[in-house]
C-alpha atoms as a PDB file:
ATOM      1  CA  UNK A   1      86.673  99.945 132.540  1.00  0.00           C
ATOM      2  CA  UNK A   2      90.292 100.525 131.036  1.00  0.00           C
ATOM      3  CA  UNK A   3      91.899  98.856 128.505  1.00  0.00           C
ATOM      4  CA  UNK A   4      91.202  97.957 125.081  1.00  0.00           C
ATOM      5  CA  UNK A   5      88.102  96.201 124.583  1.00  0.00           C
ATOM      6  CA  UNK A   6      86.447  93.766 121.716  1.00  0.00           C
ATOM      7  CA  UNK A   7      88.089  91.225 119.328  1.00  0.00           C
ATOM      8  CA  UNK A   8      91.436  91.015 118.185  1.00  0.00           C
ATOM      9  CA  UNK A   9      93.618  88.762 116.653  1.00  0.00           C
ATOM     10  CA  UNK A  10      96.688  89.138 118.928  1.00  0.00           C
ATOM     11  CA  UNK A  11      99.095  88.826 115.574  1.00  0.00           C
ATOM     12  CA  UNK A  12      98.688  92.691 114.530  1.00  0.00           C
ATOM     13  CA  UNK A  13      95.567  90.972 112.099  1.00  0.00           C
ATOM     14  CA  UNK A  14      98.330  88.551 110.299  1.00  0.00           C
ATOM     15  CA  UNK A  15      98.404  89.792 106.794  1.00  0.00           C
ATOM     16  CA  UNK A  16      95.329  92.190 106.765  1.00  0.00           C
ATOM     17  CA  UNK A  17      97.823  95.119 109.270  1.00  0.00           C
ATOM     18  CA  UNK A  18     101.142  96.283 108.490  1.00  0.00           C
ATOM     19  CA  UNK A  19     103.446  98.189 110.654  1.00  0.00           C
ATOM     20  CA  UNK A  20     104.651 101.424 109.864  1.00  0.00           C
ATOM     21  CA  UNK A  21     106.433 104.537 111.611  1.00  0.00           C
ATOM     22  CA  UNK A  22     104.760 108.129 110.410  1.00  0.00           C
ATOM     23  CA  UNK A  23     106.879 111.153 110.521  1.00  0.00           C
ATOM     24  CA  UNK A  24     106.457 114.679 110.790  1.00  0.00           C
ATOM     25  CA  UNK A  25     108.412 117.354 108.598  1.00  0.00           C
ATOM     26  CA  UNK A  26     111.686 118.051 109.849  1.00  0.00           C
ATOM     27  CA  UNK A  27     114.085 116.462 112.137  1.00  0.00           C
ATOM     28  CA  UNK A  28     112.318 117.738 115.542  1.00  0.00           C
ATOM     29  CA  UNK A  29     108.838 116.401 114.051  1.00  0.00           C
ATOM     30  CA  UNK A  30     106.521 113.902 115.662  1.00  0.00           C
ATOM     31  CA  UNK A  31     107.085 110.609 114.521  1.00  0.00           C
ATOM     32  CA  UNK A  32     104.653 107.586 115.625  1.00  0.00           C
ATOM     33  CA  UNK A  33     105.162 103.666 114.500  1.00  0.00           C
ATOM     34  CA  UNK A  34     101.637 102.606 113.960  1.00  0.00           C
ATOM     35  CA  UNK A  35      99.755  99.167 112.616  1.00  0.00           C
ATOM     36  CA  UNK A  36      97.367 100.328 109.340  1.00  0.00           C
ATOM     37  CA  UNK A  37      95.574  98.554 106.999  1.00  0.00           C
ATOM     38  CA  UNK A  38      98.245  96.677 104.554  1.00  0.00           C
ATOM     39  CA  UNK A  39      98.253  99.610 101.907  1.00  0.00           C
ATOM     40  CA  UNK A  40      96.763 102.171 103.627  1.00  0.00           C
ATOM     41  CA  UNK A  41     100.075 104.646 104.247  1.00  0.00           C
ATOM     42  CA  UNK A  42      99.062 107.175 102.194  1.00  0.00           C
ATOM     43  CA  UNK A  43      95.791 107.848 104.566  1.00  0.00           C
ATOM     44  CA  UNK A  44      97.156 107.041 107.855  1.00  0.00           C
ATOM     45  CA  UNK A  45      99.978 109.870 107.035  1.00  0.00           C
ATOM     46  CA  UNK A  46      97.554 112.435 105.916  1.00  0.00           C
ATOM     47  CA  UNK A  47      95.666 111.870 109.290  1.00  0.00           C
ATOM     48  CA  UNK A  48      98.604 111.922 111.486  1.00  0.00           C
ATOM     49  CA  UNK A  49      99.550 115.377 109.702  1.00  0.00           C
ATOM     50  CA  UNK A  50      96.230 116.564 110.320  1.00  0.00           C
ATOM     51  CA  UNK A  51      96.367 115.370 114.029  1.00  0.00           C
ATOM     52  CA  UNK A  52      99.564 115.168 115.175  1.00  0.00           C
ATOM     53  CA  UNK A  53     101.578 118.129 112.993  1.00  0.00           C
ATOM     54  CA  UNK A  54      99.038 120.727 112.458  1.00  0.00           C
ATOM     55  CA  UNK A  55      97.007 119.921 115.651  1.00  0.00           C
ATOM     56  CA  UNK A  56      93.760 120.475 114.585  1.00  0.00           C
ATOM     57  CA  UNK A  57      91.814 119.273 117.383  1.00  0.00           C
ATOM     58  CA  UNK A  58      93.413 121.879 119.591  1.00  0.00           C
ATOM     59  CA  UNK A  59      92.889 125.105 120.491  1.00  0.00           C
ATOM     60  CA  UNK A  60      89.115 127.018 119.719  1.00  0.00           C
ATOM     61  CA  UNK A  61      88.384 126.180 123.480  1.00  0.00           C
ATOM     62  CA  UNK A  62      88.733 122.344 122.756  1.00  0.00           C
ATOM     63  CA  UNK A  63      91.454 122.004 124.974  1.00  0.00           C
ATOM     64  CA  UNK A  64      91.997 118.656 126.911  1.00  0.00           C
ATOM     65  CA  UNK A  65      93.202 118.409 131.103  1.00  0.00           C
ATOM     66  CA  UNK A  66      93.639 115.613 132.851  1.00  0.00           C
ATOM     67  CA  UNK A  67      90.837 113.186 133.790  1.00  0.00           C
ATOM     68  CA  UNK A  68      88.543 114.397 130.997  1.00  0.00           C
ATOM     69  CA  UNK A  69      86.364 112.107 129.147  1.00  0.00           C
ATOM     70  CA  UNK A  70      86.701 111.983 125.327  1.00  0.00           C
ATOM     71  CA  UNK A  71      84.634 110.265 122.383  1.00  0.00           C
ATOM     72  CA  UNK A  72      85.857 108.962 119.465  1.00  0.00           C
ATOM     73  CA  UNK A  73      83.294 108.479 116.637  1.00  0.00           C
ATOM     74  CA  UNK A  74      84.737 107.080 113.819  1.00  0.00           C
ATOM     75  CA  UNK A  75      88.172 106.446 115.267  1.00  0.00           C
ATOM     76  CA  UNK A  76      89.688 104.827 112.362  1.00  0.00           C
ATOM     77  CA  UNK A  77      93.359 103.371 112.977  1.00  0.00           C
ATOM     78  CA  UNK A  78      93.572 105.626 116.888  1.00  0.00           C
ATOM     79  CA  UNK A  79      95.606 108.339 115.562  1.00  0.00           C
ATOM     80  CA  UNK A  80      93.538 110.665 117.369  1.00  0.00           C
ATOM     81  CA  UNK A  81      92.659 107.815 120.126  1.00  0.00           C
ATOM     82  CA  UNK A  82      96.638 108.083 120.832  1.00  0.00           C
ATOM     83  CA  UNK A  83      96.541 112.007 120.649  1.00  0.00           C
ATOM     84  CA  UNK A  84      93.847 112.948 123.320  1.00  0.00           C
ATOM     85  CA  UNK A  85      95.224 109.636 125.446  1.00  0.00           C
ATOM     86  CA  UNK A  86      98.302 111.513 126.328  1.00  0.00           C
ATOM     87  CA  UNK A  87      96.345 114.873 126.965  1.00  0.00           C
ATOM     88  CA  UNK A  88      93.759 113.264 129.144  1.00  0.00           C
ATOM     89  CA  UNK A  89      96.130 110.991 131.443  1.00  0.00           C
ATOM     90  CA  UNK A  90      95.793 107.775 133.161  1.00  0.00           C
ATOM     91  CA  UNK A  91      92.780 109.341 135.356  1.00  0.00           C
ATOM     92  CA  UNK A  92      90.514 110.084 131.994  1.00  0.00           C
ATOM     93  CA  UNK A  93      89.148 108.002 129.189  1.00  0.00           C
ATOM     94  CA  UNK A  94      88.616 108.092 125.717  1.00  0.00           C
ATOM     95  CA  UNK A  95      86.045 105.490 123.676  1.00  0.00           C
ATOM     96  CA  UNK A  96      86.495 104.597 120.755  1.00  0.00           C
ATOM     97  CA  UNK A  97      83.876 103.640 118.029  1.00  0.00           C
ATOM     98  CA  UNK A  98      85.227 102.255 114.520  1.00  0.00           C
ATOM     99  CA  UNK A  99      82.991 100.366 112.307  1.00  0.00           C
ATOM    100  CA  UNK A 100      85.686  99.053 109.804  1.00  0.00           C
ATOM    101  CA  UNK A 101      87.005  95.589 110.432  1.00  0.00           C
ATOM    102  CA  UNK A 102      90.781  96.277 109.530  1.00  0.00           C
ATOM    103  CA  UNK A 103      90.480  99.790 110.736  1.00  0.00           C
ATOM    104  CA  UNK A 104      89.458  98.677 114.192  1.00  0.00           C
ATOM    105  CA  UNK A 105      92.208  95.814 114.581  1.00  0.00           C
ATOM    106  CA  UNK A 106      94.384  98.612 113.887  1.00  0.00           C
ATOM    107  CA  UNK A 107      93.023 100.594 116.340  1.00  0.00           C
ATOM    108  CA  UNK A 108      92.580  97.605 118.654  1.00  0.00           C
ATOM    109  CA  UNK A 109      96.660  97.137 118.278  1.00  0.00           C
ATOM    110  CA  UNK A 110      97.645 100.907 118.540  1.00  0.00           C
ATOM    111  CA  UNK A 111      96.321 101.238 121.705  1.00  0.00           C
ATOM    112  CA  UNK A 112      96.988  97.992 123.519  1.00  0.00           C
ATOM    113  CA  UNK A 113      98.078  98.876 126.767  1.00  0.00           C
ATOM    114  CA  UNK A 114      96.960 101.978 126.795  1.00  0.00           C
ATOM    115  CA  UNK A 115      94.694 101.853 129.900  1.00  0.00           C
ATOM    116  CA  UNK A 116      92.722 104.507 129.234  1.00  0.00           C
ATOM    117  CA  UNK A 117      91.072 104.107 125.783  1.00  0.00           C
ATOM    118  CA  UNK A 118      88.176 101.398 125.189  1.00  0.00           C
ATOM    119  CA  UNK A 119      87.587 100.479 121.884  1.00  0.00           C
ATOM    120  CA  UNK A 120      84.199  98.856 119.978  1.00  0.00           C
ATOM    121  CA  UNK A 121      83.614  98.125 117.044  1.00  0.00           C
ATOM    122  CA  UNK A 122      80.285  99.444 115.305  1.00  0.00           C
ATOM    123  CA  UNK A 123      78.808 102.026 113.810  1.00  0.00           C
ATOM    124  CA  UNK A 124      77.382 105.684 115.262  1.00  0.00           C
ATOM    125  CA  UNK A 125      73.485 106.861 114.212  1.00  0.00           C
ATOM    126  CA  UNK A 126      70.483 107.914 114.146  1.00  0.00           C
ATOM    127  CA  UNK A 127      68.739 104.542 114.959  1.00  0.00           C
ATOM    128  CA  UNK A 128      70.436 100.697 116.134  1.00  0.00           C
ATOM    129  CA  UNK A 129      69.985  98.346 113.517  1.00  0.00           C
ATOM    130  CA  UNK A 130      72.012  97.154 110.668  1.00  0.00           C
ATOM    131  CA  UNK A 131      73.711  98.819 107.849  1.00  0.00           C
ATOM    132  CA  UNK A 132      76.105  98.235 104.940  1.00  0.00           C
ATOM    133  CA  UNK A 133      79.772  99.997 106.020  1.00  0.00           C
ATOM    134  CA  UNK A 134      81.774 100.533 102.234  1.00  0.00           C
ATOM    135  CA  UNK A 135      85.502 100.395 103.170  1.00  0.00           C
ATOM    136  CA  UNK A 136      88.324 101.270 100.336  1.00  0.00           C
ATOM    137  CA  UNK A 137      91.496  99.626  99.979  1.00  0.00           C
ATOM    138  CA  UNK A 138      94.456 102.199 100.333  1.00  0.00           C
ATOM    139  CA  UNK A 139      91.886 104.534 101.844  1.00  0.00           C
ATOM    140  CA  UNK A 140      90.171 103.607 105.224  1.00  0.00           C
ATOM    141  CA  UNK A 141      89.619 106.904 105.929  1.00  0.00           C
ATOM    142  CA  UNK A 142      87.279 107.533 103.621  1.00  0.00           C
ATOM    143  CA  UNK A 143      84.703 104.377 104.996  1.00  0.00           C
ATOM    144  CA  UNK A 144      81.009 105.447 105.318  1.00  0.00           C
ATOM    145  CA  UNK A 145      77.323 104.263 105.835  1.00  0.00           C
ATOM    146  CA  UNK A 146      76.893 106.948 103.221  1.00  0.00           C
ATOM    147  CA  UNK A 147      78.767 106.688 100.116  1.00  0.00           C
ATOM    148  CA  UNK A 148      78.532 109.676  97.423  1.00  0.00           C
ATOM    149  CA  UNK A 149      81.552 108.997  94.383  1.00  0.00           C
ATOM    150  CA  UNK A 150      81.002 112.577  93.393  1.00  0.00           C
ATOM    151  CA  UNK A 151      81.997 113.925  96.773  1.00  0.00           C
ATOM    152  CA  UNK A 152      84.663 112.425  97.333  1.00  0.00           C
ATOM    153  CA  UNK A 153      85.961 113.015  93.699  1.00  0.00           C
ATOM    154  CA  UNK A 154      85.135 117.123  94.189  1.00  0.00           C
ATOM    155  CA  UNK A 155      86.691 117.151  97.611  1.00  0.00           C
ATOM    156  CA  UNK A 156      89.938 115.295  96.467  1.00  0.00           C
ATOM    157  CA  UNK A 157      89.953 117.784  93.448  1.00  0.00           C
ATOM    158  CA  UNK A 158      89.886 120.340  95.115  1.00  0.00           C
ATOM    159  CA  UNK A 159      92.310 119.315  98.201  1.00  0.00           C
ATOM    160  CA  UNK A 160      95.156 118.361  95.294  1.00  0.00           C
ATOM    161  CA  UNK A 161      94.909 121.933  93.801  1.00  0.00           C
ATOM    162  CA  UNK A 162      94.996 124.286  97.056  1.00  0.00           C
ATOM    163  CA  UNK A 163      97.302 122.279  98.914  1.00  0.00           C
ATOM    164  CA  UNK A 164     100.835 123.458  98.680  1.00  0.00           C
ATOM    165  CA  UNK A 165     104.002 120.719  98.673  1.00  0.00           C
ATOM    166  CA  UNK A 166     106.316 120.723 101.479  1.00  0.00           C
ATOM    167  CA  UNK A 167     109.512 120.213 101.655  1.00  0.00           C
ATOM    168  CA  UNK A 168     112.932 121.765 100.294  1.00  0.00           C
ATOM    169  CA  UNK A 169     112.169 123.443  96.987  1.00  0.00           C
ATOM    170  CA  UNK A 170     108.268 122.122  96.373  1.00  0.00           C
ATOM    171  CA  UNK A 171     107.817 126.222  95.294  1.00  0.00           C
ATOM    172  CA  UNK A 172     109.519 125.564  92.054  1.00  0.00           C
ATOM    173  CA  UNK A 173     107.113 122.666  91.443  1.00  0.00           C
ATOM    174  CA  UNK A 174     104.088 124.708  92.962  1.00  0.00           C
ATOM    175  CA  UNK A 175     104.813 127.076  90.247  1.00  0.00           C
ATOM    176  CA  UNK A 176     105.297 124.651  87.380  1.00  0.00           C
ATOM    177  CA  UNK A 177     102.286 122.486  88.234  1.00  0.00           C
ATOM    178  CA  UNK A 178      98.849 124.986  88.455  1.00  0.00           C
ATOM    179  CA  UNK A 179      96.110 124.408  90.002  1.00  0.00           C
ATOM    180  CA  UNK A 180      94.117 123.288  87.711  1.00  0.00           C
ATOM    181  CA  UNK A 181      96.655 120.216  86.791  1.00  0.00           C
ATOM    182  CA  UNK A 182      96.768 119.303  90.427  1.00  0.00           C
ATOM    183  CA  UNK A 183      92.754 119.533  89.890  1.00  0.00           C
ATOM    184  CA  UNK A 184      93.019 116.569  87.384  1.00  0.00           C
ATOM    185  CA  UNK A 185      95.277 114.199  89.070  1.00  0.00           C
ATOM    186  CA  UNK A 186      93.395 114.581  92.316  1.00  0.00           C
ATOM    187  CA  UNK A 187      90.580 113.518  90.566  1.00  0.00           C
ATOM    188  CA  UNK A 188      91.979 110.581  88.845  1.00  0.00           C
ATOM    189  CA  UNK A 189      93.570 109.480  91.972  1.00  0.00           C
ATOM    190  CA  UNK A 190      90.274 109.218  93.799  1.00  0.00           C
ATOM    191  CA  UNK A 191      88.351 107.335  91.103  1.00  0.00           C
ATOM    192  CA  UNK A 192      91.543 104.672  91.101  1.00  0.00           C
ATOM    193  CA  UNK A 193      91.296 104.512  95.260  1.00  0.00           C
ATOM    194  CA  UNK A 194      87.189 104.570  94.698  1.00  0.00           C
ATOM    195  CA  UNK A 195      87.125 101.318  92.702  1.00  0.00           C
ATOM    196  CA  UNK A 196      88.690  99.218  95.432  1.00  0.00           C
ATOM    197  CA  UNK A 197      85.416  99.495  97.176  1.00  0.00           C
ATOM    198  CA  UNK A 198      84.248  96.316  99.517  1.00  0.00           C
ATOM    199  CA  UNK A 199      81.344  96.820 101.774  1.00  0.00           C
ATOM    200  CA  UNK A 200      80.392  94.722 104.534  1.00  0.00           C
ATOM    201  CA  UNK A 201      77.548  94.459 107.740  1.00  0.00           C
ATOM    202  CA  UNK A 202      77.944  96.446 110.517  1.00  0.00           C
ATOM    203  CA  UNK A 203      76.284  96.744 113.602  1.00  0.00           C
ATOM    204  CA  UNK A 204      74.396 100.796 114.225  1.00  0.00           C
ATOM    205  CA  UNK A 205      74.049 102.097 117.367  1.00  0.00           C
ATOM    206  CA  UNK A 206      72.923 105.458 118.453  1.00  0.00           C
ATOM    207  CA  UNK A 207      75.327 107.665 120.502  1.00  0.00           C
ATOM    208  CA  UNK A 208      73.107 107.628 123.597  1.00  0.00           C
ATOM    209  CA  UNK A 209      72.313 104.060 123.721  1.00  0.00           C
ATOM    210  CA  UNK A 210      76.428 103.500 123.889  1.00  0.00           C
ATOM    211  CA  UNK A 211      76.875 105.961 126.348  1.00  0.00           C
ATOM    212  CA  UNK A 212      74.217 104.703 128.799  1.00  0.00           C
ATOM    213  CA  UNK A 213      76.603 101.342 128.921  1.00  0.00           C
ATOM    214  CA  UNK A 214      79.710 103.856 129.431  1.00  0.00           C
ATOM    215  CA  UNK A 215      79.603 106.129 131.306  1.00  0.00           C
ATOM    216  CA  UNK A 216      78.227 106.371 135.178  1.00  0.00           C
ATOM    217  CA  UNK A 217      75.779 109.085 136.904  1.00  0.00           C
ATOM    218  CA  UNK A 218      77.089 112.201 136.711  1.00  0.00           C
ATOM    219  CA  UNK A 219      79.866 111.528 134.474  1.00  0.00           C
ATOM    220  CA  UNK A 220      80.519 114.329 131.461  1.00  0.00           C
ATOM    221  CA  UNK A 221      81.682 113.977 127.911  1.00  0.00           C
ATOM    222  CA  UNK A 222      84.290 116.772 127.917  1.00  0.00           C
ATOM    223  CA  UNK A 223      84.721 116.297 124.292  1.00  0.00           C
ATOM    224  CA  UNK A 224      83.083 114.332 121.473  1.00  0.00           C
ATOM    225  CA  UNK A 225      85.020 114.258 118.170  1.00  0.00           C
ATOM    226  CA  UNK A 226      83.206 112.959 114.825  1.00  0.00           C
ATOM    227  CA  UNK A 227      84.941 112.305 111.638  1.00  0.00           C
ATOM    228  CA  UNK A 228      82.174 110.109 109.645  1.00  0.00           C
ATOM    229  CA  UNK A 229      82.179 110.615 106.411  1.00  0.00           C
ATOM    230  CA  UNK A 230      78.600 111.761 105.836  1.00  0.00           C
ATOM    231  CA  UNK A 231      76.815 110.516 108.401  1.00  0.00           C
ATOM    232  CA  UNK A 232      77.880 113.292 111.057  1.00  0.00           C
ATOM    233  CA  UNK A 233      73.881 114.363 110.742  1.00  0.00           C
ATOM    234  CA  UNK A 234      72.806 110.842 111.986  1.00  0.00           C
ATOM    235  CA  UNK A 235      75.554 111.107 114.975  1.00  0.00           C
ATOM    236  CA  UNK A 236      73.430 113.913 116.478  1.00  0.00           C
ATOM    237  CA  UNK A 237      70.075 112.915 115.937  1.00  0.00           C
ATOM    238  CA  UNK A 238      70.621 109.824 117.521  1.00  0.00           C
ATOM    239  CA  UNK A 239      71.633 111.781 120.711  1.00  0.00           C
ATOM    240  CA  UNK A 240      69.023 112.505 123.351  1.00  0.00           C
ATOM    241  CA  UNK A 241      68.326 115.835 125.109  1.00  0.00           C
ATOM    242  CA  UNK A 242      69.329 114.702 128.295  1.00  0.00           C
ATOM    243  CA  UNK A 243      72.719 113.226 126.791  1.00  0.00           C
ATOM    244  CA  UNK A 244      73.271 116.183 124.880  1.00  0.00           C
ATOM    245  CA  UNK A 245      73.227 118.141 128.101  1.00  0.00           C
ATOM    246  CA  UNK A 246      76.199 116.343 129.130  1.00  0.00           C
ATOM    247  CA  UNK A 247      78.349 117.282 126.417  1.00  0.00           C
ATOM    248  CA  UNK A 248      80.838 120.128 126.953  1.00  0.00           C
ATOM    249  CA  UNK A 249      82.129 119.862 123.659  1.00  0.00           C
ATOM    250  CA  UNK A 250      82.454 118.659 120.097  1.00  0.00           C
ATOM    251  CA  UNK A 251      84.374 118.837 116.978  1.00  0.00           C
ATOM    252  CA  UNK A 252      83.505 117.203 113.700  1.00  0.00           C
ATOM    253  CA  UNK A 253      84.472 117.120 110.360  1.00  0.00           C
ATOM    254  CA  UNK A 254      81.409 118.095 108.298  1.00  0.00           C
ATOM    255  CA  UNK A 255      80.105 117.769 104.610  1.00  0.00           C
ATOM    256  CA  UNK A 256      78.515 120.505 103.223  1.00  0.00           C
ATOM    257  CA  UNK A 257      76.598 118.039 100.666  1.00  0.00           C
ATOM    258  CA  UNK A 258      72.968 118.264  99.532  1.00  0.00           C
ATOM    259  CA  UNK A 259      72.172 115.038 101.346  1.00  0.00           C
ATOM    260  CA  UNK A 260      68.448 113.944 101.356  1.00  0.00           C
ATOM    261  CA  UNK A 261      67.429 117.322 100.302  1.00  0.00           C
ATOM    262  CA  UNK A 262      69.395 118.906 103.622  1.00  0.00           C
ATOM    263  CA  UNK A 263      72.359 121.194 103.757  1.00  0.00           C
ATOM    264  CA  UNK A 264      74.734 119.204 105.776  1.00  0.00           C
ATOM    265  CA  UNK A 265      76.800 122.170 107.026  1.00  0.00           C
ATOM    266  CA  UNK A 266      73.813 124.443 107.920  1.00  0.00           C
ATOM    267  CA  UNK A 267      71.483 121.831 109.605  1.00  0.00           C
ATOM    268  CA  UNK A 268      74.625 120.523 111.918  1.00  0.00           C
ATOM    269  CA  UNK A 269      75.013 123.882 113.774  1.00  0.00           C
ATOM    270  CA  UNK A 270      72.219 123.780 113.990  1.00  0.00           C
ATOM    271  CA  UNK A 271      71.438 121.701 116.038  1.00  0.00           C
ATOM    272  CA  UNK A 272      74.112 121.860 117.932  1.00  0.00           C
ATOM    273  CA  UNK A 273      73.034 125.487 118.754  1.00  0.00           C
ATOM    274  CA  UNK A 274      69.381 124.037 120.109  1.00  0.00           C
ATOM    275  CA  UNK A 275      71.190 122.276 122.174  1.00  0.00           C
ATOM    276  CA  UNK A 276      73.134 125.214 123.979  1.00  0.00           C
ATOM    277  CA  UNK A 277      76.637 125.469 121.955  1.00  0.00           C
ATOM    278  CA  UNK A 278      78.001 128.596 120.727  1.00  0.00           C
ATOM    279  CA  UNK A 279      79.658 127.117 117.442  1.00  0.00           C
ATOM    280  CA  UNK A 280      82.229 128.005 115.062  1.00  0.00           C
ATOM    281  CA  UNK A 281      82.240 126.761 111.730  1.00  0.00           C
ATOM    282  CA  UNK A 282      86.062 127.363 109.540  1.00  0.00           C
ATOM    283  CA  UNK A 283      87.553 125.875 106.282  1.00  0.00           C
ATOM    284  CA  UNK A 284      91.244 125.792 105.889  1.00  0.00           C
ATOM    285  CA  UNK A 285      93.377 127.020 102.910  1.00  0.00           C
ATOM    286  CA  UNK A 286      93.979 123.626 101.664  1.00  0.00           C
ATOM    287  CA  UNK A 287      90.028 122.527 101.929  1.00  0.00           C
ATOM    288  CA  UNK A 288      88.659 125.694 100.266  1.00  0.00           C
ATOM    289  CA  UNK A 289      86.627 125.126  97.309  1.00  0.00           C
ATOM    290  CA  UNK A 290      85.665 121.908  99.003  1.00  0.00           C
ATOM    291  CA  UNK A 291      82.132 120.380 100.536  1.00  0.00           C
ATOM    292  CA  UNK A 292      84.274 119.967 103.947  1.00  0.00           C
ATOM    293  CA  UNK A 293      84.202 121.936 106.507  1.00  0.00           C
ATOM    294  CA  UNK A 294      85.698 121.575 110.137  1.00  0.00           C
ATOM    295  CA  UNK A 295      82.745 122.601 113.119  1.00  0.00           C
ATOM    296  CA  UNK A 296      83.937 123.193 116.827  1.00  0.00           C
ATOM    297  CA  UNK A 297      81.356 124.124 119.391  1.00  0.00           C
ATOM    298  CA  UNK A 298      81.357 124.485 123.113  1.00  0.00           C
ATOM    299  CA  UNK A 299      79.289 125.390 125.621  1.00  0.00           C
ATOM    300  CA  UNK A 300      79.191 129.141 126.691  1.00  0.00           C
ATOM    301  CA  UNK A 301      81.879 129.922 129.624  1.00  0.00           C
ATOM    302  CA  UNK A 302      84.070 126.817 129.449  1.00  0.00           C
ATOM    303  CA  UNK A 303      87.549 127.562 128.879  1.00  0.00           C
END
């Protein structure tokens, strides 16, 4: 246990990674010097805001202590890896699962020496096998098992035209620019990161196969985070009873798609609630209008 595990190429991936440092608004804001995929700033910054500047893994009872036991599905470059590391302290853990080959060197890099995150690189689902993982140049956030162009076109959409600039003076431009414009460039924007599509093999796994390597008797996931771009459904399924039981917590992003003839959001609580969570489901300002949806559940009495 401890430490960084799996391949890497000990020379931040040669030209593949590229260092960069990601700052928060304002001279007190976090700032973080990362590796990402070469070209992949614009992601990487929009994830660190999400994680490290509007915190949005904290708070709705998904607090972490010391010594807890955290799981990372679809880790991408370790921004959050690096986030609940520092909450969880030398005496806890947090595994990391990235299927993305320059993804997971990044992550592999970010948290070298950090004894207390483990790192593999596959795929989470309903089944172990094989699939096809389609990654996106400039946006390695957005790699899935499950690619849908029209989601990802609406969501962007609809992202670009509720979110509100920030910094000095953006209200001016808020004004001048509607909505609706916003709407369009969003929309071009994602169909110009969309065709720099590569896909590759990846090994699948299901969450309870991994976990029977990781953890030992009696051990508890206090908190198991998904952000998997469609394929949050085939996270749970692939989770037993008996390893759902040992769960405290989770917190996923979730698409509200019509995928195989299932409503993502709907059939995602519930089954979290048949498996003893009270859950709360919320969209923020800047996602509204969009299939994506942020889902936090716990079970009843923790704090």
């Amino acid at each position: 246990r401890g430490g960084v595990a799996g391949p890497s190429t000990g020379k931040a991936g040669a030209s593949k990674l590229e260092r960069v440092t990601l700052r928060g608004r304002g001279k007190k804001g976090p700032s973080l010097s990362v590796f990402i995929p070469r070209g992949d700033g614009v992601s990487a910054r929009f994830i660190f805001r999400e994680v490290f500047e509007d915190e949005c893994y904290a708070g709705h009872g998904l607090d972490l202590r010391k010594g807890d036991i955290v799981v990372d599905v679809g880790a991408n470059v370790g921004l959050f890896a690096l986030w609940a590391s520092e909450r969880v302290g030398d005496g806890g853990r947090v595994l990391c699962f990235e299927p993305q080959r320059d993804a997971y060197e990044a992550l592999v890099e970010n948290c070298r020496g950090r004894n207390n995150v483990e790192a593999r690189r596959g795929a989470i689902g309903s089944e172990r096998g094989k699939a096809r993982i389609h990654s996106y140049a400039g946006a390695s956030g957005w790699g899935t098992l499950k690619p849908s162009r029209r989601s990802v076109v609406d969501d962007v959409a609809e992202h670009a035209a509720a979110t509100k600039l920030r910094f000095p003076g953006a209200f001016l431009l808020d004004f001048l620019i509607p909505g609706p414009v916003r709407r369009v460039v969003g929309r071009v924007a994602a169909i110009a990161l969309l065709s720099r599509e590569t896909t590759s093999e990846c090994d699948v796994d299901t969450l309870s196969g991994q976990l029977a390597e990781l953890l030992g008797e009696g051990e508890r996931v206090s908190l198991l985070k998904i952000d998997v771009e469609r394929g949050e459904l085939d996270v749970l399924r692939g989770i037993s009873a008996r390893d759902f039981s040992a769960i405290d917590r989770v917190v996923a992003e979730v698409h509200d798609d019509d995928n195989e003839g299932v409503r993502g959001l709907a059939e995602f609580v519930s089954i979290l609630e048949a498996n003893g969570m009270q859950v709360e489901a919320r969209q923020s300002g800047e996602l509204r209008g969009s299939s994506l949806f942020q889902v936090a559940a716990r079970r009843p009495g923790l704090l």
